[in-house]
Amino acid sequence: MPSEPAAALSALLRSSTIHDHEEYLKAANAALKANKSDITSQHTRVVALLSLDRFEDAVRAIDEGGDRLAEQCVLEKTYALYKIGKLEEATALLESAGEKGRGLEHLAAQVAYRADRFGEATQIYDKLAHNEDLGNEENDVTINRRAVAAQMVWQGAGVQEVDEDDLDTFELCYNVACAHIARGNFDKASELLQRTARLCDGSDELTEEDKQAEMQPILAQQAYVYAKLGKTKEATDLYKSLSQAGTEDPDLTLVVGNNQSTLDTETTNPFLVQRKADALSQKAQNAKLFKYQSDILARNSLVVDLNAQKVDGISKRTAGSLSTAQLPSTQASINSLSVLNAAAGTHGLSEGELSRKLQEMLRKSPDDLGLALTVVQVQVKQGKIGAALSTLEAFLARLEAKEEAHAKDARFSPGVVALSVSLMRNQGREASAKTELVKSARYWKDRPAGFATALLREAGIELLRSSSSEELDLAGSAFEKLFKENHGTHIAAAGLVASLATSDPQKAKQHIGQLPAVDDLIGAVNVKSLIASGVASLTKSSAAPKRRVTDDDADNKAAKKRRKRKLPENYDPNKTPDPERWLPLRDRSSYRPKGKKGKKKVAESTQGGVVKEEEKLGLVGGGDVKVERAPAAGAASKKKKKGKK
């Protein structure tokens, strides 16, 4: 009797025509009733449960089956844990598995991908891709590698160079389009997404139902691209069509709902917006979003609550999260909490009170990067560029004095360095900006570049302008590091050749072959159009330096028409001009004063008249007084005074 269910199960397993997994499950359960320790029946039940998407039941069946079944079903249990979102347990099980087969390697890469460990996933897929015996797995590995590369670009930790000629499947085309979206190349992304939709619709391997399911994320990305390109109507129409069509994917439902509410301009009541956001957040319980997606949704929820005047609640929630966070931090989620906490703490303040309150908050939390950047942004908005730079430099000096690794990473994070360099150049401090780039390049050249790839490239370009051999060597080290970590581009190759040209020509020759050909660089240039357009001329600046006057300039100046001098209306060329015409009227010989006062004044003047002598007489109380000196006796008047009659 016990052998009959087992025999029936064996016959069912040998059948090639039955594809109903419920039949396999019923047969396995019947066999286990007869013999609970039958390992084949136990394994069959686990596989049937996985095929029916009953992943929690599969994990329970493996745990109840004992150690022997657990050893045999490592792949199955890991897959079930991965599907129900228990990624930490899945990772621990993979680490305890020891040597992994091809199936476990694929699953380990998928677990790392869903856990946001994209670097680890890249390493696994690179290892699988170099396996010569890939067989039918090659296409899957290629698609998954592109998906991981696109995610790394989203995280700012990768530079993806893609040959777009091999995009012959809609999955590959979709992943490359996502990478372009992450870079901000929305026009190119829109073109690739349209191509993706055509490839998906024309696929012979998909049923109509599968095509509709695959088209939904493609259209969602297309709507996002339309929104970023400013085509709000097209984006809104696509989101509405996706909402009306409905989807069983909770992740897609949540993303579409969030983006649609963001573009909604008809609902202006903040309390109604909050009600819609609360209804949407209830759908997030079953969603399995990436961390950066869930962070954005959490931030949007806080912003909606803040607009609904829930200031105290926002302040308490953000302060509680920041109290357990490690500051300073380079994580966008933590710095966003700092910004929202500052917004709640300064709600309703005037412009002057806002700056004082933010400065006070920064003194209480001196290591908060998000808060420091908020203060700098407010000062820049108020036109106080010098004050903003002083605030940023004081904050960076505090971080630089710390020894913790997370503080150093925040100090030399690419965004902070870029802001510092921009403000310094705005203030004309080019030497300080260069020093900042040199310090940053020295810090990152001995560490994994990751999201500092762009910083190393820009620092290397800046250092190439230097004549110092030490700074040229540093530029070469920066570019060489980019090549070692597979972040090299044509710009990095050119920079490496330029930095090594004088110090190590032999090493520079090794990288010359990686430079694009001149014909490729100028192939798209329309020479005739450039010639027809002419040469652009710059307007003369008022501060342009003076140039030396040449003989040609002197001849041109002399050849200019001289200005005709104007003559008085009563001018007579035959009459001799008065030689005293330049003198004032009272100084001319022909001047005759009018009246007695005028004649007396002329008589007392020194010009041609008698100079009266004066003397000073001392006074008894001190001081003196000027008096006219009496004339000499010989010059006395001979006139007799009239006597009294």
XYZ file of C-alpha atoms in Angstrom:
645
model
C 0.000 0.000 0.000
C 2.728 2.565 0.839
C 4.409 1.917 -2.484
C 1.322 2.716 -4.573
C 1.330 6.552 -4.039
C 5.084 6.651 -4.572
C 4.730 4.670 -7.781
C 1.955 6.984 -8.949
C 4.181 9.989 -8.243
C 7.085 8.417 -10.148
C 4.832 7.747 -13.114
C 3.566 11.314 -12.983
C 7.113 12.703 -12.892
C 8.034 10.605 -15.939
C 5.073 11.983 -17.856
C 5.826 14.614 -20.457
C 2.247 15.703 -21.149
C 0.998 16.847 -17.745
C 1.825 20.465 -16.910
C -0.668 21.068 -14.089
C 1.382 21.775 -10.964
C -1.675 21.152 -8.811
C -1.557 17.532 -9.971
C 2.077 17.268 -8.920
C 1.257 18.779 -5.535
C -1.662 16.384 -4.954
C 0.448 13.389 -5.917
C 3.322 14.518 -3.676
C 0.972 15.032 -0.716
C -0.569 11.606 -1.277
C 2.874 10.000 -1.338
C 3.906 11.822 1.851
C 0.816 10.540 3.685
C 2.044 7.076 2.970
C 5.696 7.820 3.749
C 6.582 11.156 5.405
C 10.338 10.583 5.070
C 10.282 10.103 1.279
C 12.805 12.727 0.145
C 11.634 12.612 -3.472
C 8.043 13.370 -2.511
C 9.178 16.178 -0.217
C 11.314 17.727 -2.944
C 8.502 17.416 -5.481
C 6.068 19.174 -3.137
C 8.538 22.060 -2.672
C 9.022 22.520 -6.419
C 5.258 22.385 -7.032
C 4.669 25.049 -4.384
C 7.304 27.290 -5.971
C 5.706 26.817 -9.389
C 2.351 27.844 -7.916
C 3.960 31.003 -6.412
C 3.243 29.734 -2.893
C 6.667 30.773 -1.647
C 5.897 30.991 2.075
C 4.387 27.498 1.979
C 7.537 26.274 0.216
C 9.780 27.692 2.968
C 7.548 26.083 5.607
C 7.664 22.728 3.809
C 11.480 22.827 3.677
C 11.744 23.693 7.369
C 9.388 20.839 8.273
C 11.237 18.340 6.081
C 14.354 18.123 8.247
C 18.058 18.677 7.677
C 18.342 16.268 4.779
C 15.727 18.125 2.755
C 17.242 21.487 3.764
C 20.638 20.413 2.423
C 19.089 19.296 -0.840
C 16.844 22.356 -1.272
C 19.295 25.241 -0.720
C 18.500 26.672 -4.156
C 14.748 26.316 -3.676
C 14.695 27.883 -0.215
C 16.952 30.753 -1.299
C 14.676 31.438 -4.243
C 11.579 31.396 -2.028
C 13.186 33.781 0.474
C 14.187 36.039 -2.410
C 10.639 36.126 -3.773
C 9.034 36.993 -0.423
C 11.584 39.776 0.155
C 13.625 38.224 2.986
C 16.906 39.184 1.372
C 19.050 39.054 4.519
C 18.018 35.459 5.232
C 18.630 34.565 1.600
C 22.106 36.124 1.751
C 22.954 34.233 4.945
C 21.810 30.965 3.366
C 23.954 31.610 0.282
C 27.006 32.325 2.444
C 26.532 29.058 4.342
C 26.144 27.069 1.120
C 29.909 27.008 0.469
C 30.765 26.270 -3.139
C 27.999 27.452 -5.410
C 26.864 25.948 -8.668
C 25.738 27.938 -11.682
C 22.156 28.118 -10.413
C 23.184 29.494 -7.032
C 25.505 32.022 -8.722
C 22.601 33.377 -10.764
C 20.419 33.503 -7.669
C 23.170 35.186 -5.620
C 23.416 37.900 -8.281
C 19.637 38.424 -8.201
C 19.619 38.662 -4.387
C 22.475 41.178 -4.453
C 20.641 43.187 -7.123
C 17.412 43.384 -5.108
C 19.380 44.266 -1.952
C 20.950 47.291 -3.681
C 24.398 45.655 -3.638
C 25.025 46.431 -7.276
C 28.802 46.168 -7.074
C 28.549 42.598 -5.820
C 25.998 41.742 -8.513
C 28.326 43.156 -11.167
C 31.197 40.959 -9.997
C 29.029 37.826 -10.114
C 27.694 38.564 -13.595
C 31.182 39.375 -14.858
C 32.340 36.003 -13.560
C 29.438 34.250 -15.264
C 29.988 36.151 -18.515
C 33.602 34.950 -18.744
C 32.468 31.338 -18.517
C 32.910 29.736 -21.918
C 30.082 27.230 -21.389
C 27.215 29.696 -21.052
C 24.940 28.127 -23.605
C 21.380 29.465 -23.376
C 22.345 31.587 -20.374
C 24.314 34.103 -22.424
C 21.310 36.240 -23.323
C 20.039 36.322 -19.724
C 23.475 37.222 -18.361
C 23.866 40.035 -20.907
C 20.437 41.491 -20.092
C 21.023 41.303 -16.333
C 24.466 42.879 -16.623
C 22.952 45.845 -18.446
C 20.265 46.146 -15.773
C 22.888 46.229 -13.002
C 24.976 48.739 -14.952
C 21.933 50.997 -15.333
C 21.285 50.827 -11.581
C 24.895 51.758 -10.864
C 24.512 54.813 -13.077
C 21.398 55.721 -11.069
C 23.508 55.491 -7.920
C 26.230 57.629 -9.508
C 28.722 54.789 -9.106
C 29.212 53.718 -12.705
C 29.924 54.893 -16.221
C 28.348 52.690 -18.846
C 29.821 52.628 -22.322
C 27.316 50.798 -24.504
C 27.525 49.666 -28.091
C 23.975 50.428 -29.156
C 24.249 48.347 -32.299
C 23.655 45.111 -30.335
C 20.319 46.161 -28.876
C 18.331 43.506 -30.686
C 15.959 42.632 -27.811
C 13.546 44.886 -25.968
C 15.090 43.989 -22.590
C 18.550 45.205 -23.638
C 17.125 48.339 -25.226
C 15.068 49.087 -22.109
C 18.064 48.755 -19.768
C 20.209 51.050 -21.903
C 17.363 53.584 -22.005
C 17.249 53.505 -18.193
C 20.977 54.216 -18.090
C 20.456 57.269 -20.315
C 17.649 58.441 -18.027
C 20.001 58.177 -15.057
C 22.540 60.332 -16.914
C 19.930 62.920 -17.839
C 20.031 62.162 -21.588
C 16.254 62.268 -21.909
C 16.078 62.814 -25.659
C 18.161 59.695 -26.300
C 16.216 57.792 -23.657
C 12.909 58.694 -25.314
C 14.191 57.441 -28.652
C 15.349 54.132 -27.114
C 12.080 53.624 -25.226
C 10.102 54.012 -28.431
C 12.392 51.443 -30.020
C 11.854 49.202 -26.987
C 8.091 49.384 -27.426
C 8.387 48.406 -31.101
C 10.666 45.457 -30.289
C 8.336 44.269 -27.553
C 5.257 44.527 -29.746
C 7.005 42.653 -32.554
C 8.354 39.837 -30.378
C 7.321 36.325 -31.440
C 8.241 34.783 -28.090
C 5.577 36.646 -26.093
C 1.838 36.134 -25.947
C -0.508 39.100 -26.154
C -0.989 38.997 -22.398
C 2.765 38.964 -21.823
C 3.222 41.873 -24.222
C 0.721 43.979 -22.306
C 2.481 43.186 -19.037
C 5.902 44.065 -20.474
C 4.636 47.274 -22.074
C 3.463 48.772 -18.775
C 6.916 49.544 -17.285
C 8.082 50.746 -20.706
C 5.199 53.221 -20.928
C 5.756 54.285 -17.307
C 9.373 55.162 -18.105
C 8.267 56.967 -21.262
C 5.845 59.060 -19.204
C 8.641 59.920 -16.774
C 10.867 61.012 -19.670
C 8.066 63.157 -21.090
C 7.696 64.845 -17.692
C 11.426 65.567 -17.517
C 11.344 66.994 -21.049
C 8.548 69.366 -20.073
C 5.881 67.499 -22.051
C 3.454 67.477 -19.141
C 0.313 66.724 -21.153
C 1.830 63.654 -22.832
C 3.122 62.392 -19.478
C -0.230 62.916 -17.759
C -2.117 61.127 -20.541
C 0.194 58.119 -20.324
C -0.109 57.919 -16.540
C -3.911 58.108 -16.782
C -4.002 55.297 -19.341
C -1.793 53.136 -17.117
C -3.993 53.822 -14.085
C -7.153 52.951 -15.994
C -5.641 49.763 -17.431
C -4.648 48.558 -13.965
C -1.745 46.296 -13.101
C -1.013 43.462 -10.715
C 2.486 44.784 -10.032
C 2.337 46.739 -6.733
C 5.684 48.410 -7.441
C 4.491 49.839 -10.733
C 1.167 50.898 -9.212
C 2.940 52.846 -6.493
C 5.420 54.556 -8.831
C 2.746 55.518 -11.360
C 0.472 56.870 -8.624
C 3.252 58.944 -7.068
C 4.382 60.457 -10.367
C 0.817 61.136 -11.471
C 0.036 63.009 -8.245
C 3.240 65.011 -8.643
C 2.113 66.244 -12.063
C -1.433 66.944 -10.909
C -2.023 70.703 -11.118
C -5.804 70.571 -10.720
C -5.778 69.530 -7.063
C -4.579 72.600 -5.186
C -6.088 71.815 -1.781
C -3.165 70.503 0.332
C -5.477 68.486 2.573
C -7.022 66.717 -0.413
C -3.527 65.983 -1.733
C -2.656 64.493 1.639
C -5.722 62.255 1.548
C -4.688 60.919 -1.874
C -1.134 60.369 -0.627
C -2.395 58.383 2.365
C -4.482 56.181 0.100
C -1.456 55.605 -2.106
C 0.830 54.774 0.832
C -1.469 51.902 1.837
C -0.548 50.219 -1.438
C 3.136 50.383 -0.511
C 2.851 47.604 2.062
C 3.240 44.849 -0.534
C 5.628 46.760 -2.797
C 9.276 45.726 -3.134
C 10.924 48.943 -4.213
C 14.610 49.714 -4.376
C 15.903 51.804 -1.510
C 16.262 54.995 -3.523
C 12.657 54.624 -4.696
C 11.278 54.098 -1.184
C 13.354 57.062 0.049
C 11.768 59.318 -2.575
C 8.274 58.189 -1.631
C 8.989 58.769 2.078
C 10.333 62.248 1.335
C 7.304 63.110 -0.786
C 5.023 61.988 2.037
C 6.797 64.344 4.452
C 6.525 67.243 2.001
C 2.785 66.624 1.581
C 2.310 66.600 5.369
C 4.339 69.797 5.688
C 2.112 71.546 3.150
C -0.872 70.362 5.168
C 0.483 72.343 8.169
C 1.576 69.262 10.125
C 4.687 71.150 11.214
C 5.070 69.716 14.711
C 4.649 66.166 13.494
C 7.249 66.612 10.766
C 9.674 68.197 13.230
C 9.349 65.315 15.701
C 9.542 62.561 13.074
C 12.588 63.979 11.327
C 14.347 64.815 14.601
C 13.804 61.253 15.829
C 15.279 59.773 12.655
C 18.254 62.154 12.701
C 19.013 61.345 16.355
C 19.824 57.745 15.406
C 21.629 58.589 12.159
C 25.389 58.812 11.774
C 26.317 62.402 10.975
C 27.732 63.668 8.720
C 26.296 61.398 6.076
C 26.463 61.237 2.300
C 23.131 59.408 2.037
C 20.504 61.471 0.262
C 17.733 60.094 2.483
C 19.362 61.377 5.695
C 20.275 64.777 4.239
C 16.708 65.154 2.953
C 15.481 64.603 6.497
C 17.792 67.410 7.645
C 16.332 69.773 5.050
C 12.757 68.914 6.009
C 13.584 69.284 9.698
C 14.987 72.751 8.983
C 11.882 73.630 6.944
C 9.623 72.602 9.820
C 11.747 74.450 12.385
C 11.699 77.714 10.404
C 8.109 77.526 9.196
C 6.497 80.961 8.949
C 9.639 82.996 9.691
C 10.651 86.120 7.781
C 13.777 86.252 5.636
C 15.934 87.817 8.333
C 14.650 85.509 11.077
C 15.129 82.519 8.756
C 18.903 83.035 8.469
C 19.339 83.551 12.217
C 17.284 80.463 13.077
C 19.186 78.270 10.613
C 22.524 79.484 11.970
C 21.332 78.648 15.475
C 20.283 75.154 14.372
C 23.673 74.622 12.708
C 25.479 75.574 15.931
C 23.476 72.918 17.774
C 24.168 70.297 15.097
C 27.562 71.277 13.615
C 28.107 67.995 11.728
C 24.816 67.925 9.823
C 25.694 68.128 6.139
C 22.111 68.568 4.963
C 21.552 71.453 7.380
C 24.832 73.135 6.395
C 23.907 72.965 2.723
C 20.492 74.431 3.561
C 22.155 77.426 5.237
C 24.444 77.888 2.233
C 21.523 77.707 -0.183
C 19.533 80.322 1.740
C 22.537 82.675 1.813
C 23.117 82.236 -1.921
C 19.442 82.924 -2.593
C 19.746 86.145 -0.581
C 22.753 87.185 -2.696
C 25.276 86.712 0.131
C 27.793 84.639 -1.826
C 30.722 85.552 0.414
C 28.817 84.596 3.550
C 27.753 81.309 1.945
C 31.357 80.462 1.089
C 32.500 81.329 4.615
C 29.803 79.059 6.092
C 30.782 76.203 3.807
C 34.522 76.585 4.451
C 33.982 76.629 8.226
C 31.872 73.457 7.975
C 34.444 71.685 5.779
C 37.225 72.658 8.182
C 35.317 70.968 11.018
C 34.901 67.801 8.975
C 38.521 67.794 7.869
C 39.659 67.887 11.497
C 37.794 64.638 12.247
C 39.357 61.206 11.893
C 36.237 59.136 11.171
C 35.970 57.657 7.675
C 32.363 58.779 7.177
C 33.357 62.368 8.037
C 36.167 62.300 5.467
C 33.826 60.862 2.831
C 31.347 63.666 3.487
C 34.125 66.274 3.408
C 35.323 65.162 -0.025
C 31.984 64.065 -1.482
C 31.778 65.178 -5.131
C 28.719 67.388 -4.669
C 30.238 69.293 -1.750
C 33.538 69.757 -3.579
C 31.721 70.955 -6.706
C 29.749 73.495 -4.651
C 32.891 74.741 -2.942
C 34.783 75.124 -6.230
C 31.823 76.911 -7.840
C 31.542 79.442 -5.012
C 35.302 80.034 -4.987
C 35.366 80.709 -8.699
C 32.395 83.032 -8.330
C 34.471 85.052 -5.874
C 37.512 85.027 -8.188
C 39.512 82.636 -5.993
C 40.887 80.400 -8.750
C 43.926 79.317 -6.717
C 41.703 78.170 -3.831
C 39.457 76.267 -6.253
C 42.460 74.454 -7.704
C 43.736 73.609 -4.217
C 40.345 72.126 -3.360
C 40.429 69.899 -6.457
C 44.001 68.780 -5.690
C 43.072 67.794 -2.139
C 40.035 65.882 -3.393
C 42.038 64.028 -6.040
C 44.641 62.980 -3.461
C 41.887 61.689 -1.193
C 40.060 59.590 -3.792
C 43.044 58.216 -5.701
C 43.729 55.706 -2.899
C 40.073 54.731 -2.393
C 37.415 53.060 -4.534
C 36.212 55.756 -6.882
C 32.552 54.753 -6.940
C 30.429 57.873 -7.259
C 33.609 60.031 -7.238
C 34.341 59.088 -10.841
C 33.259 62.467 -12.216
C 35.256 64.269 -9.520
C 38.452 62.421 -10.405
C 37.932 63.157 -14.084
C 37.322 66.884 -13.548
C 40.212 67.165 -11.078
C 42.505 65.462 -13.572
C 41.457 67.851 -16.333
C 42.145 70.835 -14.068
C 45.562 69.494 -13.041
C 46.582 69.059 -16.679
C 46.715 72.848 -16.967
C 49.493 72.960 -14.390
C 53.194 73.105 -15.188
C 54.121 71.311 -11.951
C 55.418 67.783 -12.477
C 53.894 66.704 -9.160
C 50.409 67.854 -10.177
C 50.782 66.257 -13.609
C 51.678 62.972 -11.906
C 48.598 63.331 -9.716
C 46.467 63.874 -12.824
C 47.960 60.727 -14.357
C 47.187 58.758 -11.182
C 43.569 59.948 -11.271
C 43.052 58.937 -14.895
C 44.867 55.633 -14.398
C 42.579 54.808 -11.483
C 39.552 55.351 -13.694
C 40.912 52.816 -16.163
C 41.662 50.256 -13.449
C 38.084 50.442 -12.176
C 36.587 50.197 -15.686
C 35.406 53.795 -15.677
C 37.695 54.917 -18.478
C 36.348 57.045 -21.303
C 37.885 58.813 -24.294
C 38.343 61.887 -22.094
C 40.176 59.832 -19.470
C 42.353 58.247 -22.168
C 43.276 61.646 -23.582
C 44.027 62.961 -20.100
C 46.210 59.979 -19.280
C 48.207 60.391 -22.473
C 48.636 64.125 -21.865
C 49.798 63.621 -18.270
C 52.298 60.903 -19.176
C 53.603 62.477 -22.394
C 56.533 64.210 -20.673
C 57.233 61.921 -17.707
C 56.662 58.448 -19.196
C 56.308 58.499 -23.026
C 56.461 54.715 -23.315
C 53.516 54.283 -20.989
C 51.623 57.011 -22.808
C 51.979 55.128 -26.102
C 50.097 52.187 -24.598
C 46.979 54.330 -24.263
C 47.202 56.187 -27.572
C 45.412 53.325 -29.280
C 42.376 53.912 -27.053
C 41.916 57.428 -28.379
C 39.253 57.867 -31.067
C 40.468 58.491 -34.584
C 40.498 62.055 -35.842
C 38.161 61.102 -38.678
C 35.625 59.827 -36.142
C 35.785 63.090 -34.220
C 35.281 65.346 -37.236
C 33.145 62.987 -39.300
C 29.901 64.734 -38.389
C 31.302 68.240 -38.899
C 29.855 70.096 -41.906
C 32.826 72.135 -43.151
C 30.853 73.938 -45.850
C 28.270 75.045 -43.325
C 30.991 76.389 -41.043
C 32.567 78.344 -43.888
C 29.208 79.747 -44.936
C 28.476 80.815 -41.358
C 31.677 82.828 -41.177
C 33.858 83.530 -38.193
C 32.200 84.608 -34.980
C 33.482 87.940 -33.691
C 33.391 88.961 -30.076
C 32.240 92.384 -28.995
C 34.966 94.687 -27.720
C 35.251 94.800 -23.975
C 35.553 98.109 -22.159
C 38.440 96.695 -20.200
C 40.417 95.690 -23.279
C 44.121 96.628 -23.086
C 45.398 99.521 -25.180
C 47.552 98.643 -28.130
C 50.492 100.597 -29.522
C 49.703 103.148 -32.197
C 51.236 102.231 -35.550
C 52.118 104.386 -38.557
C 49.016 103.206 -40.344
C 46.905 104.404 -37.431
C 48.627 107.850 -37.591
C 47.995 108.136 -41.329
C 44.376 107.137 -40.891
C 43.995 109.704 -38.126
C 45.487 112.494 -40.247
C 43.302 111.554 -43.167
C 40.184 112.127 -41.120
C 38.290 115.343 -41.965
C 39.165 118.079 -39.541
C 36.455 119.928 -37.737
C 35.762 123.440 -39.164
C 36.336 126.186 -36.612
C 33.550 128.636 -35.943
C 34.223 132.499 -36.101
C 32.253 135.358 -34.526
C 29.432 136.795 -36.572
C 30.990 140.348 -36.690
C 34.456 139.059 -37.531
C 36.355 141.297 -39.990
C 39.522 139.700 -41.380
C 40.901 143.143 -42.390
C 40.675 144.549 -38.890
C 43.530 143.973 -36.439
C 42.279 142.165 -33.310
C 42.553 143.955 -29.978
C 45.771 142.727 -28.261
C 44.110 143.214 -24.858
C 41.132 141.019 -25.745
C 42.305 138.280 -23.398
C 42.396 140.621 -20.356
C 39.424 141.293 -18.079
C 37.564 144.535 -18.824
C 38.729 146.302 -15.674
C 42.389 145.588 -16.571
C 42.221 147.009 -20.092
C 43.621 150.483 -20.853
C 40.350 151.536 -22.400
C 38.395 150.769 -19.198
C 36.606 153.812 -17.714
C 34.701 153.299 -14.463
C 31.322 154.836 -13.972
C 30.292 156.966 -10.969
C 32.219 158.515 -8.052
C 32.728 155.232 -6.188
C 34.195 153.615 -9.236
C 36.625 156.475 -9.867
C 37.641 156.552 -6.201
C 38.271 152.817 -6.209
C 40.445 153.143 -9.297
C 42.382 155.980 -7.702
C 43.055 153.868 -4.594
C 44.158 150.881 -6.603
C 47.852 150.076 -6.788
C 47.993 149.851 -10.533
C 49.444 153.236 -11.620
C 48.349 154.971 -8.303
C 50.021 156.108 -5.085
C 50.585 153.398 -2.530
C 49.483 154.478 0.883
C 51.829 153.636 3.713
C 50.454 152.006 6.805
C 51.879 151.202 10.198
C 50.819 149.210 13.220
C 50.348 150.829 16.632
C 50.356 148.752 19.786
C 47.427 149.030 22.178
C 47.674 149.151 26.007
C 45.505 146.102 26.545
C 47.421 144.154 23.969
C 47.105 143.722 20.242
C 47.648 146.297 17.539
C 45.827 148.373 14.976
C 46.726 149.514 11.445
C 46.767 153.278 10.843
C 47.714 155.384 7.855
C 51.103 157.021 8.194
C 51.092 160.819 8.162
C 52.733 162.506 5.165
C 56.120 164.249 5.473
C 56.293 167.981 6.469
C 57.621 169.139 3.121
C 54.647 167.692 1.440
C 52.118 169.562 3.619
C 49.403 171.477 1.900
C 50.097 175.200 1.418
C 46.470 176.109 1.461
C 45.415 178.330 4.313
C 42.523 177.386 6.452
C 39.663 179.660 6.424
C 39.421 181.616 9.630
C 36.290 182.237 11.528
C 34.607 185.429 10.834
